[in-house]
Amino acid sequence: MHIGSLFARNARYRPSHLAVVFGDRRLTHLEFNREINRLANALLALGVNRGDTIATLLPNCLELLELYGAAAKIGAVVVPLSTLLRGKELAGLLLNADAAMLVTNSGIAATVESIKAELSFIAHDRYLLTDGSRTGFRDYNALKSAAGGHEPEGEPVGGEDPYTIIFSSGATGLPKGIVHTHRIRCACAAAFTVAFRMAPESVTLLGGDMVLNEAFIGFMPAVLTGGTFILLPRFTPQVCIDTIAREKVTHVTLAPSQIIALMDAVDCSAEKLGSLQMVLPLGAPLHREQRERLERILPGRFHGLYGLTEGFVTVLDKFDYPRKPESVGVPPPFCELKIVDAEDRELPPREVGEICGRGPLLTTGYYKRPDLTRHALRDGWLHSGDLGYLDEEGFLYLVNRKKEITI
């Protein structure tokens, strides 16, 4: 069970089906898998092997999707970092992640050059540039072009191998590397495929940043089902609307501010957006007023989601929303939820306490922080630090955080 096998499977059984769209680039599953293989073989030739960490400092781009696929095939671990990071903060995260390679582009290269003296743990030939050549950087596309498109022959990859490390500030304001294995990402892909009624014919659009953990909520099910995944280079309401209409998008994941901007657009209409089966806000709540507005424009499409990067989630189904508009839903299959008091005693319905969850989606822990792992994961339960309560049917309602955040 590993994510890399899914790209090869799609290439074999759905070769001519559209896999990814980015700007004017359109790749079938066969073409996408071949590009992933070229990159995977190029990485192996550079000495990047199973367990090595590849850090990315990239905006939304096709290369980022290729890296997620190539790393999965050879067992490398991807650490996607925000392009807003600078100086000691960036150097500290790269050191913390044990980065063996850094992939960036020409617009960010100067930022990397300014801290290279602090990055002695990255070999000099393992700085890759995705859009050309530059002194001190290897040409990503030249390396890929010189490699073969056959399936890579690296070390076998297993379900318990780490696949991604996502840095999240969480409740403390201090970045922690949250580890997701191939097994966890596979479980997430299956859970969200079921929750959002996704199928091989689904067309998923992401309007936010591909480096965020939320991006995997749409990307992984598309990979699992062999559907189509559309990544916007950058979000603008009109481009988003035109893309949904042209590509017959069925599932869209957007930040709440992007959903509001979409609804404010002159061209926003049920006719233009009629192909949509799901609208999912990610990263923050969409307030009740805006949810009701969305329901008026596109009735029966809103899904709700409460989730932590650590891997506990609840989903509010679009058919449950009308009767539970303030709820954030219920856990996916094979996941459990409970509310506990300060002594970890389970509370009955309607009593407020800390939200705890467990199941196959949970992280294996915080990278190189066993102390934090022991505190958050106790007896198999993730203690979220969030407060909420359950109603008599087991639907979750958020109340507040257990403690304030200082960033």
Coordinates of C-alpha atoms in Angstrom, one line a residue:
M1 CA 0.0 0.0 0.0
H2 CA 1.8 3.1 -1.2
I3 CA 0.7 6.2 -3.1
G4 CA 3.1 5.8 -5.9
S5 CA 1.4 2.6 -7.2
L6 CA -1.8 4.6 -7.9
F7 CA -0.1 6.7 -10.7
A8 CA 1.1 3.6 -12.4
R9 CA -2.4 2.0 -12.0
N10 CA -4.1 5.0 -13.6
A11 CA -1.7 5.0 -16.5
R12 CA -2.4 1.3 -17.1
Y13 CA -6.2 1.3 -16.8
R14 CA -7.1 4.9 -17.7
P15 CA -4.3 6.0 -20.0
S16 CA -6.2 8.4 -22.1
H17 CA -8.3 10.0 -19.3
L18 CA -7.3 13.5 -18.4
A19 CA -5.3 13.5 -15.2
V20 CA -4.1 17.0 -14.4
V21 CA -4.7 20.5 -15.8
F22 CA -2.5 23.4 -14.9
G23 CA -2.8 26.6 -17.0
D24 CA -2.5 25.5 -20.6
R25 CA -0.9 22.2 -19.7
R26 CA -3.1 19.1 -19.9
L27 CA -1.8 15.6 -19.2
T28 CA -3.5 12.3 -19.5
H29 CA -2.8 9.6 -16.9
L30 CA -0.3 8.0 -19.2
E31 CA 1.5 11.2 -19.8
F32 CA 1.4 12.3 -16.2
N33 CA 2.8 8.9 -15.0
R34 CA 5.6 9.2 -17.6
E35 CA 6.6 12.6 -16.4
I36 CA 6.6 11.4 -12.8
N37 CA 8.8 8.4 -13.8
R38 CA 11.3 10.7 -15.5
L39 CA 11.6 12.8 -12.3
A40 CA 11.8 9.7 -10.1
N41 CA 14.6 8.2 -12.2
A42 CA 16.4 11.6 -12.2
L43 CA 16.2 11.7 -8.4
L44 CA 17.6 8.2 -8.1
A45 CA 20.4 9.2 -10.4
L46 CA 21.2 12.1 -8.0
G47 CA 21.4 9.6 -5.1
V48 CA 18.0 10.5 -3.6
N49 CA 16.6 7.3 -2.1
R50 CA 13.9 5.9 0.1
G51 CA 13.7 7.9 3.4
D52 CA 15.5 11.0 2.0
T53 CA 13.7 14.3 2.5
I54 CA 12.9 16.6 -0.4
A55 CA 11.9 20.1 0.6
T56 CA 10.0 22.3 -1.8
L57 CA 9.8 26.0 -1.9
L58 CA 7.3 26.5 -4.8
P59 CA 4.1 28.2 -5.7
N60 CA 1.3 26.3 -7.4
C61 CA 2.9 24.5 -10.4
L62 CA 2.8 21.3 -12.3
E63 CA 6.3 20.4 -11.0
L64 CA 4.9 20.3 -7.4
L65 CA 2.4 17.6 -8.5
E66 CA 5.2 15.7 -10.3
L67 CA 7.3 15.8 -7.1
Y68 CA 4.5 14.4 -5.0
G69 CA 4.2 11.5 -7.5
A70 CA 8.0 10.9 -7.9
A71 CA 8.7 10.9 -4.2
A72 CA 5.9 8.4 -3.6
K73 CA 7.4 6.0 -6.1
I74 CA 10.9 6.0 -4.7
G75 CA 10.0 6.4 -1.0
A76 CA 11.3 9.9 -0.6
V77 CA 9.6 12.2 1.9
V78 CA 8.2 15.5 0.7
V79 CA 8.3 18.6 2.9
P80 CA 6.2 21.4 1.2
L81 CA 7.2 24.8 2.6
S82 CA 5.5 28.1 2.2
T83 CA 7.1 30.5 -0.3
L84 CA 6.6 33.3 2.3
L85 CA 9.3 31.8 4.5
R86 CA 12.6 33.7 4.8
G87 CA 15.9 33.8 6.6
K88 CA 16.5 31.9 9.8
E89 CA 12.9 30.6 9.9
L90 CA 13.3 28.9 6.6
A91 CA 16.8 27.6 7.4
G92 CA 15.5 26.3 10.8
L93 CA 12.7 24.3 9.2
L94 CA 15.0 22.8 6.5
L95 CA 17.4 21.7 9.3
N96 CA 14.6 20.4 11.4
A97 CA 13.3 18.4 8.4
D98 CA 16.7 16.9 7.6
A99 CA 16.3 18.2 4.1
A100 CA 18.5 16.3 1.6
M101 CA 17.3 18.3 -1.4
L102 CA 15.6 21.7 -2.1
V103 CA 13.5 22.4 -5.1
T104 CA 12.5 26.0 -5.9
N105 CA 12.1 28.4 -8.9
S106 CA 14.0 31.4 -10.2
G107 CA 11.7 33.9 -8.4
I108 CA 12.6 32.4 -5.0
A109 CA 16.2 31.4 -5.7
A110 CA 17.7 34.6 -4.2
T111 CA 16.0 33.8 -0.9
V112 CA 17.6 30.4 -0.9
E113 CA 21.0 31.8 -1.9
S114 CA 20.9 34.2 1.1
I115 CA 20.9 31.3 3.6
K116 CA 23.0 28.7 1.7
A117 CA 25.8 29.1 4.2
E118 CA 23.5 27.7 6.9
L119 CA 22.4 24.7 4.7
S120 CA 25.6 22.7 4.7
F121 CA 23.4 19.5 5.2
I122 CA 22.2 19.8 1.6
A123 CA 24.7 18.6 -1.0
H124 CA 25.7 21.3 -3.5
D125 CA 24.2 19.3 -6.4
R126 CA 20.8 18.9 -4.8
Y127 CA 19.4 22.4 -5.3
L128 CA 17.0 22.2 -8.2
L129 CA 15.4 25.0 -10.2
T130 CA 12.2 24.3 -12.0
D131 CA 12.3 27.1 -14.5
G132 CA 15.7 27.4 -16.0
S133 CA 19.4 27.3 -15.0
R134 CA 21.2 29.4 -12.4
T135 CA 24.7 29.2 -10.8
G136 CA 24.5 26.9 -7.8
F137 CA 21.2 25.2 -9.0
R138 CA 20.6 22.2 -11.2
D139 CA 18.1 22.4 -14.0
Y140 CA 15.1 20.4 -13.0
N141 CA 13.8 20.0 -16.5
A142 CA 17.1 19.1 -18.0
L143 CA 17.6 16.4 -15.4
K144 CA 14.1 15.0 -16.0
S145 CA 14.5 15.1 -19.8
A146 CA 17.7 13.0 -19.6
A147 CA 16.0 10.3 -17.5
G148 CA 13.9 7.4 -18.8
G149 CA 10.1 7.3 -18.5
H150 CA 10.1 3.7 -17.3
E151 CA 9.0 2.7 -13.8
P152 CA 11.8 3.5 -11.3
E153 CA 13.6 0.7 -9.6
G154 CA 14.4 2.0 -6.2
E155 CA 14.0 0.3 -2.8
P156 CA 10.5 -1.2 -2.2
V157 CA 8.1 1.3 -0.6
G158 CA 5.7 0.2 2.2
G159 CA 2.6 1.6 3.8
E160 CA 4.5 2.6 7.0
D161 CA 7.1 4.6 5.2
P162 CA 6.7 8.4 5.7
Y163 CA 5.4 10.2 2.6
T164 CA 5.0 13.8 3.8
I165 CA 6.0 16.1 6.6
I166 CA 3.7 19.1 7.0
F167 CA 4.8 21.9 9.2
S168 CA 1.9 23.3 11.2
S169 CA 1.9 25.8 14.1
G170 CA -1.2 24.3 15.7
A171 CA -2.1 25.5 19.1
T172 CA 1.4 26.6 20.2
G173 CA 2.4 28.9 17.4
L174 CA 5.7 26.9 17.1
P175 CA 6.1 24.9 13.8
K176 CA 5.9 21.2 14.3
G177 CA 6.6 18.6 11.5
I178 CA 3.5 16.3 11.3
V179 CA 4.3 13.0 9.7
H180 CA 1.9 11.2 7.3
T181 CA 2.8 7.8 6.0
H182 CA 1.7 6.2 2.8
R183 CA -0.9 4.2 4.7
I184 CA -2.3 7.3 6.2
R185 CA -2.5 9.2 2.9
C186 CA -4.2 6.1 1.3
A187 CA -6.8 6.0 4.2
C188 CA -7.4 9.7 3.8
A189 CA -7.9 9.3 0.0
A190 CA -10.5 6.6 0.6
A191 CA -12.3 8.4 3.4
F192 CA -12.7 11.6 1.4
T193 CA -13.6 9.8 -1.8
V194 CA -16.5 8.2 0.0
A195 CA -17.5 11.4 2.0
F196 CA -17.6 13.6 -1.1
R197 CA -19.1 11.0 -3.5
M198 CA -16.1 11.2 -5.8
A199 CA -15.7 8.9 -8.8
P200 CA -13.4 8.3 -11.8
E201 CA -15.5 10.8 -13.7
S202 CA -15.1 13.5 -11.0
V203 CA -13.3 16.7 -11.9
T204 CA -11.7 18.4 -8.8
L205 CA -10.5 22.0 -8.7
L206 CA -8.2 23.4 -6.1
G207 CA -8.1 27.2 -5.7
G208 CA -5.7 27.4 -2.7
D209 CA -2.0 26.6 -2.2
M210 CA -0.8 23.1 -3.1
V211 CA 1.7 23.2 -0.2
L212 CA -1.0 23.2 2.4
N213 CA -2.2 19.9 4.0
E214 CA -5.8 20.8 2.9
A215 CA -4.7 20.5 -0.7
F216 CA -4.4 16.7 -0.3
I217 CA -8.2 16.5 0.5
G218 CA -8.9 17.0 -3.2
F219 CA -5.7 15.7 -4.7
M220 CA -5.5 12.3 -3.1
P221 CA -9.1 11.2 -4.0
A222 CA -8.4 12.3 -7.6
V223 CA -5.3 10.1 -7.7
L224 CA -7.2 7.2 -6.0
T225 CA -10.1 7.2 -8.4
G226 CA -8.1 8.1 -11.6
G227 CA -10.2 11.3 -12.0
T228 CA -9.1 14.7 -13.1
F229 CA -7.4 17.3 -10.9
I230 CA -7.2 21.0 -11.8
L231 CA -4.7 23.2 -10.0
L232 CA -5.1 27.0 -10.5
P233 CA -1.8 28.9 -10.8
R234 CA -3.4 31.6 -8.8
F235 CA -7.0 32.3 -7.7
T236 CA -9.1 35.0 -9.3
P237 CA -12.9 34.7 -9.2
Q238 CA -13.4 35.0 -13.0
V239 CA -10.7 32.4 -13.9
C240 CA -12.2 30.1 -11.3
I241 CA -15.8 30.5 -12.7
D242 CA -14.6 30.1 -16.3
T243 CA -12.6 27.0 -15.5
I244 CA -15.6 25.4 -13.6
A245 CA -17.8 26.1 -16.6
R246 CA -15.3 25.0 -19.3
E247 CA -14.0 21.8 -17.5
K248 CA -17.4 20.8 -16.0
V249 CA -15.8 20.8 -12.5
T250 CA -17.7 18.6 -10.0
H251 CA -15.8 19.2 -6.8
V252 CA -14.2 22.4 -5.7
T253 CA -12.1 23.2 -2.6
L254 CA -11.6 26.9 -1.8
A255 CA -10.7 29.1 1.1
P256 CA -13.8 30.9 2.6
S257 CA -12.5 34.2 1.3
Q258 CA -12.3 32.7 -2.2
I259 CA -15.9 31.4 -2.0
I260 CA -17.1 34.9 -1.0
A261 CA -15.2 36.4 -3.9
L262 CA -16.7 33.8 -6.2
M263 CA -20.2 34.7 -5.1
D264 CA -19.4 38.5 -5.4
A265 CA -18.3 38.0 -9.0
V266 CA -20.6 39.4 -11.7
D267 CA -20.5 36.2 -13.6
C268 CA -21.5 33.9 -10.7
S269 CA -24.6 32.0 -11.5
A270 CA -26.2 28.6 -11.1
E271 CA -25.9 28.2 -14.9
K272 CA -22.1 28.8 -14.9
L273 CA -21.5 26.7 -11.8
G274 CA -24.2 24.1 -12.5
S275 CA -21.7 21.2 -12.8
L276 CA -20.6 21.5 -9.2
Q277 CA -21.7 18.7 -6.9
M278 CA -19.6 19.9 -3.9
V279 CA -18.3 23.2 -2.6
L280 CA -15.9 22.7 0.3
P281 CA -14.4 25.6 2.3
L282 CA -11.0 24.8 3.8
G283 CA -8.6 26.5 6.2
A284 CA -11.3 28.4 8.1
P285 CA -15.0 28.3 8.7
L286 CA -17.5 29.8 6.2
H287 CA -19.8 31.8 8.3
R288 CA -23.5 31.0 8.5
E289 CA -24.5 34.1 6.5
Q290 CA -22.3 33.1 3.6
R291 CA -23.3 29.5 3.8
E292 CA -26.9 30.5 3.4
R293 CA -26.0 32.8 0.5
L294 CA -24.2 29.9 -1.2
E295 CA -27.3 27.7 -0.7
R296 CA -29.4 30.2 -2.5
I297 CA -27.0 30.3 -5.5
L298 CA -26.1 26.6 -5.5
P299 CA -28.5 24.6 -3.3
G300 CA -27.4 21.3 -2.0
R301 CA -23.6 21.6 -2.7
F302 CA -22.2 22.8 0.6
H303 CA -20.1 20.3 2.6
G304 CA -18.5 21.2 5.9
L305 CA -15.3 19.9 7.3
Y306 CA -13.5 20.2 10.6
G307 CA -10.0 18.9 10.5
L308 CA -6.5 18.9 12.0
T309 CA -3.3 18.4 10.1
E310 CA -2.7 15.6 12.6
G311 CA -5.4 13.6 10.9
F312 CA -8.6 13.8 12.8
V313 CA -11.6 15.1 10.7
T314 CA -15.3 15.3 10.7
V315 CA -17.4 15.9 7.6
L316 CA -20.9 17.5 7.4
D317 CA -22.6 16.0 4.4
K318 CA -24.5 18.3 2.1
F319 CA -27.7 16.4 2.8
D320 CA -27.2 16.8 6.6
Y321 CA -26.5 20.5 6.4
P322 CA -30.2 21.7 6.2
R323 CA -31.0 20.0 9.5
K324 CA -27.6 20.5 11.2
P325 CA -26.5 23.9 9.9
E326 CA -24.2 24.7 12.9
S327 CA -22.6 21.3 13.1
V328 CA -19.3 20.3 11.6
G329 CA -20.5 16.8 11.0
V330 CA -19.4 13.3 12.0
P331 CA -16.2 11.2 11.6
P332 CA -15.6 9.2 8.5
P333 CA -15.9 5.4 8.6
F334 CA -13.4 3.6 10.9
C335 CA -12.8 6.8 12.8
E336 CA -14.1 7.6 16.3
L337 CA -14.9 10.8 18.2
K338 CA -15.4 11.6 21.9
I339 CA -15.6 14.6 24.2
V340 CA -13.6 14.4 27.4
D341 CA -13.2 16.5 30.6
A342 CA -10.0 17.6 32.2
E343 CA -9.5 14.1 33.6
D344 CA -10.0 12.5 30.2
R345 CA -13.5 11.1 31.2
E346 CA -15.9 10.9 28.4
L347 CA -18.8 13.3 28.5
P348 CA -22.4 12.8 27.6
P349 CA -24.2 14.7 24.8
R350 CA -24.5 18.5 25.1
E351 CA -21.6 18.8 27.6
V352 CA -18.6 20.8 26.4
G353 CA -15.2 19.3 26.6
E354 CA -12.0 18.6 24.6
I355 CA -12.5 17.0 21.2
C356 CA -10.6 13.7 20.9
G357 CA -10.5 11.4 17.9
R358 CA -8.8 8.2 16.7
G359 CA -8.7 6.2 13.5
P360 CA -6.5 5.3 10.5
L361 CA -6.1 8.9 9.4
L362 CA -4.0 9.9 12.5
T363 CA -0.4 11.0 12.2
T364 CA 2.3 8.7 13.5
G365 CA 3.6 11.7 15.4
Y366 CA 5.6 14.9 15.3
Y367 CA 8.9 14.6 13.5
K368 CA 11.8 14.4 16.0
R369 CA 9.4 15.5 18.8
P370 CA 8.5 12.4 20.9
D371 CA 7.6 14.7 23.8
L372 CA 4.9 16.5 21.8
T373 CA 3.7 13.2 20.3
R374 CA 3.2 11.6 23.8
H375 CA 1.3 14.7 24.9
A376 CA -1.1 14.8 21.8
L377 CA -1.5 11.1 21.2
R378 CA -2.5 9.3 24.3
D379 CA -3.8 5.7 24.3
G380 CA -4.4 6.0 20.6
W381 CA -6.5 9.1 20.9
L382 CA -5.5 12.5 19.4
H383 CA -6.3 15.3 21.9
S384 CA -7.1 18.3 19.7
G385 CA -7.0 21.2 22.1
D386 CA -10.4 22.3 20.7
L387 CA -13.6 22.4 22.7
G388 CA -16.9 21.2 21.5
Y389 CA -19.9 19.0 22.2
L390 CA -21.9 16.3 20.6
D391 CA -25.7 16.3 20.1
E392 CA -27.8 13.2 20.7
E393 CA -27.1 11.9 17.2
G394 CA -23.4 12.2 17.6
F395 CA -22.9 15.3 15.4
L396 CA -20.0 17.6 16.5
Y397 CA -20.4 21.3 17.3
L398 CA -17.3 23.5 17.9
V399 CA -17.2 26.0 20.8
N400 CA -13.7 27.3 21.3
R401 CA -10.0 26.5 21.8
K402 CA -8.8 25.0 25.0
K403 CA -6.1 27.6 25.2
E404 CA -5.2 30.8 23.4
I405 CA -2.8 30.8 20.5
T406 CA 0.3 33.0 20.6
I407 CA 2.1 33.4 17.3

